[in-house]
Structures are given as C-alpha cells and as structure tokens.
Coordinates of C-alpha atoms and ligand atoms in Angstrom, one line a residue:
M1412 CA 0.0 0.0 0.0
A1413 CA 1.2 3.5 -0.8
G1414 CA 2.6 5.1 2.3
S1415 CA 0.3 6.5 4.9
G1416 CA 1.9 8.8 7.4
R1417 CA -0.6 7.5 9.9
S1418 CA -0.5 3.8 9.2
P1419 CA -2.0 1.8 12.1
R1420 CA 0.4 -0.1 14.2
A1421 CA -0.1 -3.0 16.5
V1422 CA -0.5 -2.1 20.2
D1423 CA 0.0 -4.1 23.3
Q1424 CA -2.9 -2.8 25.4
G1425 CA -1.6 -4.6 28.4
A1426 CA 1.8 -2.8 28.1
T1427 CA 0.2 0.6 27.8
A1428 CA -2.3 0.2 30.5
V1429 CA 0.0 -0.3 33.4
K1430 CA 0.8 2.2 36.1
P1431 CA 4.2 3.8 35.9
A1432 CA 7.0 2.2 37.9
E1433 CA 8.3 4.0 41.0
G1434 CA 10.7 6.8 40.2
K1435 CA 9.7 6.9 36.5
P1436 CA 8.1 10.1 35.1
D1437 CA 4.3 10.1 35.5
K1438 CA 2.2 9.0 32.6
I1439 CA -1.2 10.4 31.8
R1440 CA -4.1 8.3 30.7
C1441 CA -5.8 8.9 27.4
D1442 CA -9.3 7.6 27.5
A1443 CA -10.4 8.8 24.1
C1444 CA -10.8 5.2 22.9
P1445 CA -11.0 1.8 24.6
V1446 CA -7.2 1.3 24.3
T1447 CA -6.7 3.8 27.2
C1448 CA -3.0 4.4 26.6
F1449 CA -0.8 5.6 29.4
I1450 CA 1.4 8.2 27.7
A1451 CA 4.7 9.4 29.0
E1452 CA 5.8 13.0 28.9
G1453 CA 6.8 14.0 25.4
R1454 CA 5.4 10.8 23.8
T1455 CA 2.3 10.1 21.7
G1456 CA -0.4 7.5 22.3
A1457 CA -0.7 4.4 20.1
C1458 CA -2.7 6.2 17.4
D1459 CA -0.4 9.3 17.2
R1460 CA -3.4 11.5 17.6
Y1461 CA -2.8 12.4 21.3
A1462 CA 0.3 13.3 23.1
N1463 CA 1.5 14.1 26.6
E1464 CA 2.8 17.7 26.5
G1465 CA 3.9 18.9 29.9
G1466 CA 1.5 16.6 31.7
A1467 CA -1.5 17.7 29.6
L1468 CA -3.3 15.5 27.1
V1469 CA -3.1 17.2 23.7
R1470 CA -5.1 16.4 20.5
L1471 CA -2.3 16.9 18.0
D1472 CA -4.2 17.7 14.7
P1473 CA -5.6 21.2 14.7
L1474 CA -9.3 21.8 15.1
T1475 CA -10.7 22.5 11.6
I1476 CA -13.0 25.4 11.3
L1477 CA -14.9 26.1 8.1
E1478 CA -14.7 29.8 7.2
N1479 CA -17.4 31.0 4.9
R1480 CA -15.9 34.3 3.7
A1481 CA -15.6 35.4 0.2
D1482 CA -11.9 36.1 0.6
A1483 CA -11.3 32.6 2.0
G1484 CA -11.7 31.0 -1.4
A1485 CA -15.2 29.6 -0.8
G1486 CA -16.9 28.7 -4.1
T1487 CA -13.8 28.6 -6.2
G1488 CA -11.8 25.8 -7.6
D1489 CA -12.8 22.1 -7.7
L1490 CA -11.8 19.0 -5.9
V1491 CA -10.7 19.5 -2.3
P1492 CA -9.4 23.1 -2.8
F1493 CA -9.6 23.7 0.9
L1494 CA -7.7 26.8 1.9
E1495 CA -5.4 26.1 4.8
R1496 CA -3.7 28.7 6.9
E1497 CA -3.0 29.4 10.5
W1498 CA -5.9 30.9 12.4
D1499 CA -5.5 34.7 12.4
G1500 CA -7.6 35.4 15.4
D1501 CA -10.4 37.1 13.6
I1502 CA -13.7 37.1 15.3
L1503 CA -16.4 36.1 12.8
P1504 CA -20.1 36.3 12.9
G1505 CA -21.6 32.9 13.9
Q1506 CA -23.1 32.0 10.6
E1507 CA -19.8 32.5 8.8
S1508 CA -17.9 29.8 10.7
F1509 CA -18.6 26.2 11.5
I1510 CA -16.7 24.0 13.9
T1511 CA -16.0 20.7 12.3
A1512 CA -15.1 17.5 14.2
V1513 CA -11.7 17.3 12.4
G1514 CA -9.3 17.6 15.3
A1515 CA -12.0 18.0 17.9
G1516 CA -11.3 14.8 19.7
T1517 CA -13.6 12.2 21.3
T1518 CA -15.0 11.9 24.7
Y1519 CA -15.1 8.2 25.1
P1520 CA -17.1 6.4 26.5
D1521 CA -19.8 8.5 25.2
Y1522 CA -21.9 9.0 28.3
K1523 CA -19.8 12.1 28.5
P1524 CA -21.1 14.9 26.2
A1525 CA -19.3 15.4 22.9
P1526 CA -16.2 17.6 22.8
F1527 CA -18.0 20.6 21.3
I1528 CA -21.6 21.5 21.6
V1529 CA -21.9 25.0 20.1
S1530 CA -24.7 27.4 19.6
S1531 CA -25.0 29.9 16.8
Q1532 CA -27.6 32.0 15.1
V1533 CA -28.2 31.5 11.4
E1534 CA -30.8 33.7 9.6
G1535 CA -32.3 34.6 13.0
V1536 CA -32.7 30.9 14.0
D1537 CA -31.0 29.5 17.2
M1538 CA -29.0 26.5 16.1
V1539 CA -26.9 23.9 17.9
T1540 CA -24.1 21.8 16.5
V1541 CA -22.7 18.8 18.3
V1542 CA -19.2 17.9 17.2
T1543 CA -17.2 14.7 17.8
E1544 CA -14.7 12.4 16.2
G1545 CA -16.6 9.2 16.0
I1546 CA -14.8 5.9 16.5
F1547 CA -16.3 3.5 13.9
S1548 CA -15.9 -0.2 14.1
Y1549 CA -18.8 -0.5 11.7
C1550 CA -17.4 1.3 8.7
G1551 CA -16.0 0.8 5.2
A1552 CA -15.7 2.3 1.8
K1553 CA -17.6 1.8 -1.4
V1554 CA -15.3 2.3 -4.3
K1555 CA -16.6 3.1 -7.8
I1556 CA -14.0 2.6 -10.5
D1557 CA -14.9 3.9 -13.9
T1558 CA -13.7 1.3 -16.4
D1559 CA -15.0 -1.3 -18.9
R1560 CA -12.2 -3.6 -18.1
H1561 CA -13.1 -6.7 -16.1
L1562 CA -11.5 -6.3 -12.6
G1563 CA -12.8 -9.5 -11.1
S1564 CA -15.8 -11.6 -10.7
E1565 CA -18.6 -10.6 -8.3
C1566 CA -17.8 -11.7 -4.8
A1567 CA -14.0 -12.1 -5.6
A1568 CA -11.8 -11.2 -2.7
V1569 CA -10.0 -7.8 -2.8
R1570 CA -6.6 -7.9 -1.1
A1571 CA -4.2 -5.3 0.3
E1572 CA -0.8 -6.5 1.4
G1573 CA -2.1 -10.1 0.8
E1574 CA -4.9 -9.7 3.3
V1575 CA -8.6 -9.9 2.3
I1576 CA -10.1 -6.4 3.0
G1577 CA -13.3 -6.6 0.9
H1578 CA -14.9 -8.0 -2.3
V1579 CA -16.0 -7.1 -5.8
T1580 CA -19.7 -6.3 -5.9
T1581 CA -22.1 -5.5 -8.8
S1582 CA -21.0 -3.7 -11.9
E1583 CA -22.8 -0.5 -12.5
Y1584 CA -23.2 1.4 -15.8
G1585 CA -19.6 1.9 -16.9
S1586 CA -18.1 1.3 -13.5
Q1587 CA -17.0 -1.6 -11.4
M1588 CA -17.8 -1.5 -7.7
L1589 CA -15.8 -2.7 -4.7
S1590 CA -17.0 -3.0 -1.1
L1591 CA -14.1 -2.6 1.2
G1592 CA -13.7 -2.9 5.0
G1593 CA -16.7 -3.5 7.2
V1594 CA -16.8 -4.9 10.7
N1595 CA -16.1 -8.5 9.6
H1596 CA -12.7 -7.6 8.1
L1597 CA -11.9 -5.2 10.9
T1598 CA -12.7 -7.5 13.8
G1599 CA -13.7 -10.9 12.5
G1600 CA -10.4 -12.2 11.0
S1601 CA -6.8 -12.2 12.1
K1602 CA -5.0 -9.3 13.8
K1603 CA -3.2 -8.6 10.6
E1604 CA -6.4 -8.6 8.5
G1605 CA -7.9 -6.1 10.8
R1606 CA -4.8 -3.9 10.8
V1607 CA -4.4 -3.9 7.1
T1608 CA -8.1 -3.3 6.5
C1609 CA -7.9 -0.3 8.8
S1610 CA -4.8 1.1 7.2
S1611 CA -6.2 0.7 3.7
L1612 CA -9.4 2.4 4.6
L1613 CA -7.5 5.2 6.3
A1614 CA -5.3 5.8 3.3
L1615 CA -8.2 5.7 0.8
C1616 CA -10.4 8.0 2.9
N1617 CA -7.5 10.4 3.4
G1618 CA -7.0 10.7 -0.4
E1619 CA -3.9 8.5 -0.7
A1620 CA -3.2 5.9 -3.4
V1621 CA -3.8 2.3 -2.4
E1622 CA -2.6 -0.8 -4.2
L1623 CA -5.2 -3.6 -4.4
T1624 CA -5.2 -7.1 -6.0
I1625 CA -8.3 -9.0 -6.9
D1626 CA -8.3 -12.8 -6.7
G1627 CA -8.5 -14.1 -10.3
G1628 CA -8.6 -10.5 -11.6
A1629 CA -6.7 -7.3 -11.9
E1630 CA -4.1 -5.4 -10.0
L1631 CA -5.2 -1.9 -9.2
V1632 CA -4.0 1.4 -7.8
V1633 CA -6.9 3.5 -6.7
K1634 CA -7.0 7.1 -5.3
A1635 CA -10.1 9.1 -4.6
G1636 CA -10.8 11.6 -7.4
E1637 CA -8.2 10.2 -9.8
A1638 CA -8.1 7.8 -12.7
P1639 CA -7.7 4.2 -11.7
V1640 CA -4.6 2.3 -12.8
V1641 CA -5.5 -1.2 -14.0
N1642 CA -2.7 -3.8 -14.4
G1643 CA -0.2 -0.9 -14.7
A1644 CA -2.2 1.1 -17.3
R1645 CA -3.9 4.3 -16.3
E1646 CA -7.6 4.2 -17.4
E1647 CA -8.5 7.1 -19.6
R1648 CA -12.2 6.9 -20.4
M1649 CA -15.5 5.8 -19.1
R1650 CA -17.6 4.0 -21.7
V1651 CA -20.1 6.1 -23.7
G1652 CA -22.8 3.5 -23.0
C1653 CA -23.3 -0.2 -23.5
G1654 CA -23.0 -1.7 -27.0
S1655 CA -26.7 -1.5 -27.6
A1656 CA -26.9 2.2 -26.5
T1657 CA -23.9 3.1 -28.6
V1658 CA -25.6 1.6 -31.7
G1659 CA -28.7 3.7 -30.9
M1660 CA -26.7 6.9 -30.3
F1661 CA -24.7 6.8 -33.5
A1662 CA -26.9 4.9 -35.9
A1663 CA -27.8 8.0 -38.0
Q1664 CA -24.2 9.1 -38.2
W1665 CA -23.1 5.7 -39.6
K1666 CA -25.9 5.4 -42.1
G1667 CA -24.5 5.4 -45.7
L1668 CA -20.9 5.2 -44.5
V1669 CA -20.6 1.5 -43.7
D1670 CA -22.7 -1.6 -44.3
E1671 CA -22.5 -3.0 -40.7
V1672 CA -21.5 -1.9 -37.3
V1673 CA -20.8 -4.1 -34.3
V1674 CA -20.2 -2.4 -30.9
V1675 CA -18.3 -5.0 -28.8
D1676 CA -19.3 -5.0 -25.1
D1677 CA -18.9 -7.7 -22.5
H1678 CA -22.5 -7.1 -21.3
I1679 CA -24.6 -6.1 -24.3
T1680 CA -22.9 -6.2 -27.8
G1681 CA -24.9 -4.2 -30.4
V1682 CA -25.3 -5.1 -34.1
M1683 CA -26.6 -2.3 -36.2
S1684 CA -28.4 -4.1 -39.0
E1685 CA -30.5 -6.2 -36.5
H1686 CA -31.0 -3.5 -33.9
Q1687 CA -34.2 -1.5 -33.6
A1688 CA -32.1 1.7 -34.2
G1689 CA -30.9 0.4 -37.5
K1690 CA -34.3 -1.0 -38.5
V1691 CA -36.0 2.4 -37.9
I1692 CA -33.7 4.1 -40.4
G1693 CA -33.9 1.4 -43.0
W1694 CA -30.6 -0.4 -42.4
A1695 CA -30.3 -3.4 -44.8
P1696 CA -29.7 -6.9 -43.4
T1697 CA -26.1 -8.2 -43.9
G1698 CA -26.3 -11.9 -43.0
I1699 CA -24.0 -11.3 -40.0
K1700 CA -23.8 -14.0 -37.4
I1701 CA -22.7 -13.3 -33.8
N1702 CA -21.5 -16.0 -31.5
G1703 CA -23.3 -15.0 -28.3
R1704 CA -26.7 -15.3 -26.5
R1705 CA -29.2 -13.2 -28.4
S1706 CA -31.3 -11.2 -26.1
T1707 CA -33.5 -9.0 -28.4
P1708 CA -32.8 -8.1 -32.0
G1709 CA -29.3 -6.7 -32.4
R1710 CA -28.5 -7.2 -28.7
Y1711 CA -26.2 -10.0 -27.7
F1712 CA -25.0 -11.2 -24.2
Q1713 CA -21.9 -13.3 -23.5
V1714 CA -20.1 -12.9 -26.8
A1715 CA -16.8 -13.7 -25.0
E1716 CA -15.3 -14.0 -21.5
P1717 CA -14.8 -10.9 -19.4
G1718 CA -11.4 -9.4 -19.5
T1719 CA -9.3 -6.3 -20.2
G1720 CA -9.5 -6.4 -24.0
W1721 CA -12.2 -5.1 -26.4
G1722 CA -15.2 -3.6 -24.5
G1723 CA -14.4 -5.4 -21.2
T1724 CA -14.1 -8.8 -22.9
D1725 CA -11.0 -10.9 -23.2
L1726 CA -11.0 -10.3 -27.0
T1727 CA -7.9 -9.2 -28.7
N1728 CA -9.3 -10.1 -32.1
P1729 CA -13.0 -9.0 -32.5
L1730 CA -13.5 -11.4 -35.4
D1731 CA -13.6 -14.2 -32.8
I1732 CA -17.2 -13.2 -32.0
L1733 CA -18.4 -13.6 -35.7
G1734 CA -19.7 -16.7 -37.2
A1735 CA -20.0 -17.3 -41.0
F1736 CA -22.0 -14.7 -42.9
N1737 CA -25.2 -15.9 -44.5
A1738 CA -24.4 -16.2 -48.2
K1739 CA -28.0 -15.4 -49.2
L1740 CA -27.7 -11.9 -47.6
A1741 CA -24.0 -11.0 -47.5
W1742 CA -22.0 -9.9 -50.5
P1743 CA -18.3 -9.6 -51.4
G1744 CA -17.0 -6.1 -50.5
L1745 CA -19.5 -5.7 -47.6
S1746 CA -17.9 -3.2 -45.1
I1747 CA -17.9 -3.7 -41.3
L1748 CA -16.9 -1.4 -38.5
M1749 CA -16.2 -3.0 -35.2
V1750 CA -15.6 -0.7 -32.3
S1751 CA -15.5 -0.9 -28.5
T1752 CA -17.7 1.1 -26.1
T1753 CA -15.0 3.6 -25.4
G1754 CA -13.7 3.9 -29.0
E1755 CA -10.3 2.7 -27.6
H1756 CA -10.5 -0.3 -29.9
A1757 CA -11.7 0.0 -33.5
A1758 CA -11.1 -2.0 -36.7
Y1759 CA -12.5 -2.0 -40.2
F1760 CA -13.1 -5.1 -42.4
E1761 CA -14.4 -5.9 -45.9
L1762 CA -15.7 -9.3 -47.0
D1763 CA -13.6 -11.1 -49.6
D1764 CA -15.1 -13.3 -52.4
S1765 CA -15.5 -16.2 -49.9
L1766 CA -17.4 -13.8 -47.5
T1767 CA -14.5 -13.8 -45.1
P1768 CA -13.8 -10.5 -43.3
V1769 CA -10.4 -9.0 -44.2
E1770 CA -9.0 -6.2 -42.1
K1771 CA -8.3 -3.0 -44.0
P1772 CA -7.1 0.5 -42.9
M1773 CA -9.8 2.5 -41.2
P1774 CA -11.3 4.7 -44.0
E1775 CA -11.2 8.4 -43.4
R1776 CA -15.0 8.6 -43.6
L1777 CA -15.3 6.5 -40.4
Q1778 CA -12.6 8.1 -38.4
P1779 CA -14.8 11.0 -37.1
S1780 CA -17.4 8.6 -35.8
V1781 CA -14.8 6.7 -33.8
A1782 CA -13.5 9.9 -32.5
R1783 CA -17.0 11.0 -31.6
I1784 CA -17.4 7.9 -29.3
E1785 CA -14.2 8.8 -27.6
E1786 CA -15.3 12.4 -27.3
N1787 CA -18.5 11.3 -25.6
C1788 CA -16.7 9.3 -22.9
E1789 CA -16.2 11.0 -19.6
P1790 CA -12.8 10.8 -17.9
A1791 CA -12.4 7.7 -15.8
M1792 CA -12.4 8.4 -12.1
T1793 CA -12.2 6.6 -8.8
S1794 CA -14.9 7.6 -6.3
V1795 CA -14.6 6.7 -2.6
L1796 CA -17.6 6.9 -0.3
F1797 CA -17.0 6.4 3.4
M1798 CA -19.8 4.4 4.9
A1799 CA -20.5 4.0 8.5
G1800 CA -23.1 3.5 11.2
A1801 CA -23.3 6.4 13.6
G1802 CA -25.3 4.5 16.1
G1803 CA -24.6 2.9 19.5
S1804 CA -22.9 5.0 22.2
L1805 CA -21.8 7.8 19.8
R1806 CA -25.3 9.1 20.2
S1807 CA -25.0 9.4 23.9
G1808 CA -22.4 12.2 23.4
V1809 CA -25.3 14.1 21.8
T1810 CA -28.2 13.2 24.0
E1811 CA -29.2 11.4 27.2
N1812 CA -31.9 9.7 25.1
P1813 CA -30.0 8.1 22.1
V1814 CA -33.0 7.1 20.1
G1815 CA -34.1 10.7 20.2
L1816 CA -31.1 11.6 17.9
T1817 CA -31.9 8.7 15.5
R1818 CA -35.5 9.8 15.2
S1819 CA -34.5 13.4 14.7
V1820 CA -32.0 12.5 11.9
Q1821 CA -34.7 10.3 10.3
R1822 CA -37.1 13.2 10.4
A1823 CA -34.5 15.5 8.9
L1824 CA -34.7 17.8 11.9
T1825 CA -31.0 17.0 12.5
Y1826 CA -28.6 17.6 9.6
V1827 CA -25.6 15.3 9.6
S1828 CA -22.2 16.3 8.1
C1829 CA -18.7 14.8 8.1
G1830 CA -16.1 17.5 8.3
G1831 CA -18.7 19.9 7.1
A1832 CA -19.4 17.8 4.0
P1833 CA -22.9 16.6 3.3
V1834 CA -23.8 12.9 3.8
Y1835 CA -26.4 10.6 2.5
V1836 CA -28.4 9.0 5.3
W1837 CA -29.9 5.6 4.4
P1838 CA -33.6 5.1 4.9
G1839 CA -34.6 2.6 7.6
G1840 CA -33.3 2.1 11.1
G1841 CA -30.2 3.6 12.6
I1842 CA -28.0 6.4 11.2
T1843 CA -26.2 4.7 8.4
L1844 CA -24.4 7.3 6.3
M1845 CA -22.2 7.7 3.2
A1846 CA -19.9 10.6 2.5
D1847 CA -17.8 11.4 -0.5
V1848 CA -14.3 11.7 0.9
T1849 CA -13.2 14.3 -1.7
R1850 CA -15.8 16.7 -0.3
M1851 CA -14.2 16.5 3.2
P1852 CA -11.1 18.4 4.3
L1853 CA -8.0 16.5 3.5
N1854 CA -6.7 14.1 6.2
S1855 CA -10.1 14.2 8.0
F1856 CA -9.7 10.5 9.1
G1857 CA -7.7 8.9 11.8
Y1858 CA -7.6 5.5 13.4
V1859 CA -7.4 3.7 16.8
P1860 CA -5.7 0.4 17.1
T1861 CA -8.7 -1.5 18.3
P1862 CA -8.8 -1.4 15.1
A1863 CA -11.4 1.2 14.0
L1864 CA -11.5 4.3 11.9
V1865 CA -11.9 7.7 13.4
A1866 CA -14.1 10.0 11.3
P1867 CA -15.5 13.5 12.0
I1868 CA -19.2 13.8 12.4
E1869 CA -21.4 16.8 13.2
F1870 CA -25.1 17.0 14.1
T1871 CA -26.7 20.4 13.5
M1872 CA -30.3 21.3 14.5
R1873 CA -32.5 24.0 15.9
A1874 CA -31.8 24.7 19.6
E1875 CA -35.4 23.9 20.4
D1876 CA -35.1 20.5 18.6
Y1877 CA -31.9 19.8 20.5
R1878 CA -33.6 20.4 23.8
A1879 CA -36.5 18.3 22.7
L1880 CA -34.4 15.2 21.9
G1881 CA -32.8 15.4 25.4
G1882 CA -29.6 17.2 24.4
H1883 CA -26.8 18.1 26.8
M1884 CA -28.0 21.7 27.1
D1885 CA -25.7 22.5 30.1
Y1886 CA -22.7 22.0 27.9
V1887 CA -23.6 24.3 25.1
I1888 CA -21.0 27.1 24.4
P1889 CA -21.4 30.0 22.0
L1890 CA -19.8 29.4 18.6
A1891 CA -17.9 32.6 18.9
D1892 CA -16.2 31.3 22.0
A1893 CA -15.3 28.1 20.4
V1894 CA -13.8 29.9 17.4
Q1895 CA -11.6 31.9 19.7
G1896 CA -10.3 28.8 21.4
A1897 CA -12.7 27.9 24.2
S1898 CA -13.6 24.3 24.6
G1899 CA -16.3 22.5 26.5
R1900 CA -15.8 21.8 30.2
Q1901 CA -16.4 18.1 29.4
N1902 CA -13.1 18.1 27.5
D1903 CA -10.2 16.4 29.2
H1904 CA -7.8 17.2 26.5
K1905 CA -6.3 20.4 25.0
L1906 CA -6.2 21.4 21.4
K1907 CA -2.9 21.7 19.6
G1908 CA -4.3 24.5 17.5
R1909 CA -6.9 25.6 15.0
R1910 CA -6.9 25.9 11.2
A1911 CA -9.4 27.7 9.0
V1912 CA -10.4 26.1 5.8
A1913 CA -12.9 27.2 3.1
P1914 CA -15.9 24.9 2.6
G1915 CA -15.8 22.6 -0.4
P1916 CA -17.2 24.5 -3.4
R1917 CA -20.1 22.1 -3.9
N1918 CA -21.0 21.7 -0.3
P1919 CA -24.0 23.4 1.2
W1920 CA -23.3 25.4 4.4
P1921 CA -24.0 22.8 7.1
A1922 CA -26.0 25.1 9.4
R1923 CA -28.1 26.8 6.7
P1924 CA -31.9 26.6 7.3
D1925 CA -32.5 25.4 3.8
N1926 CA -31.2 22.0 5.0
Y1927 CA -34.4 21.5 7.1
P1928 CA -38.0 20.8 6.4
W1929 CA -39.2 23.5 8.8
K1930 CA -37.6 26.1 6.6
K1931 CA -39.2 24.7 3.5
T1932 CA -42.7 24.6 5.0
A1933 CA -42.2 28.2 6.3
R1934 CA -41.9 29.5 2.7
Ligands
SF4_405 S1 -5.1 4.8 20.9 FE1 -5.1 7.1 20.7 S2 -7.2 7.6 21.3 FE2 -6.9 5.5 22.0 S3 -6.3 5.8 24.1 FE3 -4.4 5.6 22.8 S4 -3.9 7.8 22.4 FE4 -6.0 7.8 23.1

C-alpha cells in the first residue's frame, strides 16, 4: 500500500495500560478510545493523535473550522481546494464559521457529552451543532471505478498486502464497484487482517493511493478523485454506453458510410443491421452471425469471456465473435466497422469473395465517428464513499436519550455532516451514512488500534429541537467562544491549534436553514 503517514500499528494494550513504575516520570491516561493508553511526557499514544505535553493530554491535529468568507476562497476551484492557513484570530459572525469535528477529539465512552456543543444564530434561528470524532468499528468504503475492463468476478476477494479487505460487488453502468472494509474484516479475521483493513481504509479515505489485487482478476492502484490504474495502465475513459446504447446513439451518423457496425461489449454487444435503431432508419440486413446469446434483435449477451480487452471482454481479435456470414444476404465487399464502447479499440473489415472478413485500414470517412465515441466518454475516475453506522454509544455524546437523535435524523430535523461535507443517510433504522471523501477536508480521518477508523461527524439542528431530543444543554457554548479557542468543560484534552479552511465549493453550508423541512414549510 502506498505510504500513509498514519498507518495503524499494533498495540499491546496490556503494556500501555500499566501504572508507571516507582521513580519513573508520571504518565497520563488517554481515554479517548478503549485502548486507554498511558502516555509518558513528550510521547504520543498508540494512534499518534494524542500526546502528553507537559502533563497535559493534547489532541495533535488542529481543530478545523470552516470559514465562509468570500476572501477565504469559498466557491472557487474544484476537488478539495480547501484553503489552509494558521488561524489569524479574527472574530467572525456565527453563521460564517462552522466548527467541524476534524481535530475535535472524542470523549469516550460517550456517556460524556461530545467535545464541542456549540450554539449559533443562522438567519435569526438559534442552532446547535454537536461535534465529535466518531470511532467507527462498523465502517468501510464503497469504491466506484470507472472502467469497462473486467476487474474481477462478483464476490471475488479484494486484497491489500495479501490480506482480504473486501470484495468485488455488482458492476454499474460503466463502473466496477468494490466493497471494502466493514466490521467483519476489521474485527472478524486475524489481527493482521484487521490492521491492514484499517490502514487501507484510512489511506483511501485520506485521499492516498492504495494498491489492491483481486483474486483471479486485476491489480489496481486507486486514489479518490483520480483515474484508476488497472494492471499498470492508467484508465483514460469511461464508456459512452453499453454496445446497444452506442448503436442507438450513433446509428444515423453511420448510415450510408458503412454496411454493418458491431459495438463490442462484455455485457450487451450491439449489431446495427439487426438493432431497432438500424431498422427504424432502414438499415439493410447483412447476414452477419454473432457468437453469443441473443437477447433481443441486435443485442447479444456473453459474446466472450470478461477481460481487459475489447469492451471489457477478453478479446484481442474482435472477429472471434463472428460466425459465418449468410451467403444469401451478404456480398463480397460488404464493409464492417467493429468498435468498443470507449472507442479505444476499432477496426475496419471488408468481406472477400468467400465472404470472409479481411481487415483494411480504417477509412477516413469513419474516423470522425470513432473519435465521436471517444469524445462522448467522460474521464475515468475513482470515487470513494466512506460508509458508517453512527449508532450505538456515539449518540450518547449528543443526548441522554440516544434514540431521540436517531429519530431526529430520520425526520431530517438534525442535519448530519462529516467534516462539514454533506452525507447521504440511508432510509430505515439507525443512522447509516455515506460521505464522498473528496468533499471533506484532506486528512479528516484517523484510526485507533482496536482497530477502527476515526471520522469527523457533526449533528446540527435548531436549539429547540436539540432540547426536545434530550440534548446536553448544560454543555452548550457559543460558537464565537469556540472559534476563539474555548472548549467545552467536558473536554479532558487540550487542542494543539486551529486551522481555518474554506468549505468545499459544492458543499451546502452545514447550518443553513435550507437543509431543514421546517424552513421549506415556512416558505
Ligand atoms: S489509541 Fe489514541 S485515542 Fe486511543 S487511548 Fe491511545 S492515544 Fe488515546
């Protein structure tokens, strides 16, 4: 795996959880996770997130504060263009800054209130945001890899450093999906499996490149927001569509230029003369025969085995999918264009006197149509969604009545964000969420050696809704105080510092009333 500066390391809990020997310098106990490290002066705990500095427990990463000022760069740039700088001490109006959980720390076990519970006023509405770094044993990443190439069979194991950390799941339209991590790989296998799963998730979620191998499939290098590398080759394009769709999209453009078009695709290969798109515009039959399972006219499944060749098949020679032409319909000189779903592969053939296809140079008249397919392909990308269940005791840091938070989230009265980025909350029970890691501040994630991932999570709601769900009202501090460096009295650690970042350009402001149904009904 590509290097992570914060790669999980094994920890001997027994060794760290002993009282210091007589005469040795005092150690302090960190209880921000179940490991409960005893940390000597000048040293860090097992996760490198906390240190003993002069006898005080210090959270080492700075608290990240979103700064919603025009001159902070908000609304400009594209992927993760977060502006980073030292906090300059400015006092900002409440609605212009948002305390994220990145660097906030955790108050474990969560019967203690979350590290920051801050009040603010946004458009005249009293709001509360509860901020904590959640420790997620139930978490993983869903990875979408834009490629036609076959990466591995469904359910095939995905490995990092030789350990199984997930599996291949369903293919989507132009993408192959991986499901990585999850509680079974974190806790249900060997110590090494859990550690490697945790370090791989940490690296992926923090925007680092990770090397993966798939049993019986490809070798990959994936990095959120960048093109995947498959078997050493950087993927350039996402398919324009399946073979059938490609035939439909370009039928009119090919009419009169060529006698037959076959768009080779591992899933649905399209054949122009038989396809409805060809029929509608009066395409003549050619007597072509495709070696595959015919689905509907001009649409064939299983023309070859999956692979990294033409259209996600194992084909290096597209003629392998053709049977003999019907002599009653075909004719010598019949022209055939065969092309893949990305335009990466294309070849031109003409039938000889024995009705055998013979490859010829691609005629100039067809070159623009192949280029058009390529032009219509989007750049290939790797997308990483962090997925976790924010249930269990984490909710107790928010409220004395945990189910109150769950219900409030499900009714959309509480807005959930991760590092200020929006999340998708699944319907049904619990608070099961997904967040695009490229919309979160860089290096938002940490780990603890249990092993589990540490991820920022914020819950924002009206003050009246917070009170109603049994919130820790006695621990609320004004946002302005938090921005200036105050922290909640429940905190047993100090902050190393603060950093201001601009919100992601596509991210809604986490505390804006538009996020809530009560604002919509008030219109
Ligand atoms: S692993 Fe980290 S969070 Fe857990 S007790 Fe040790 S220093 Fe604290």
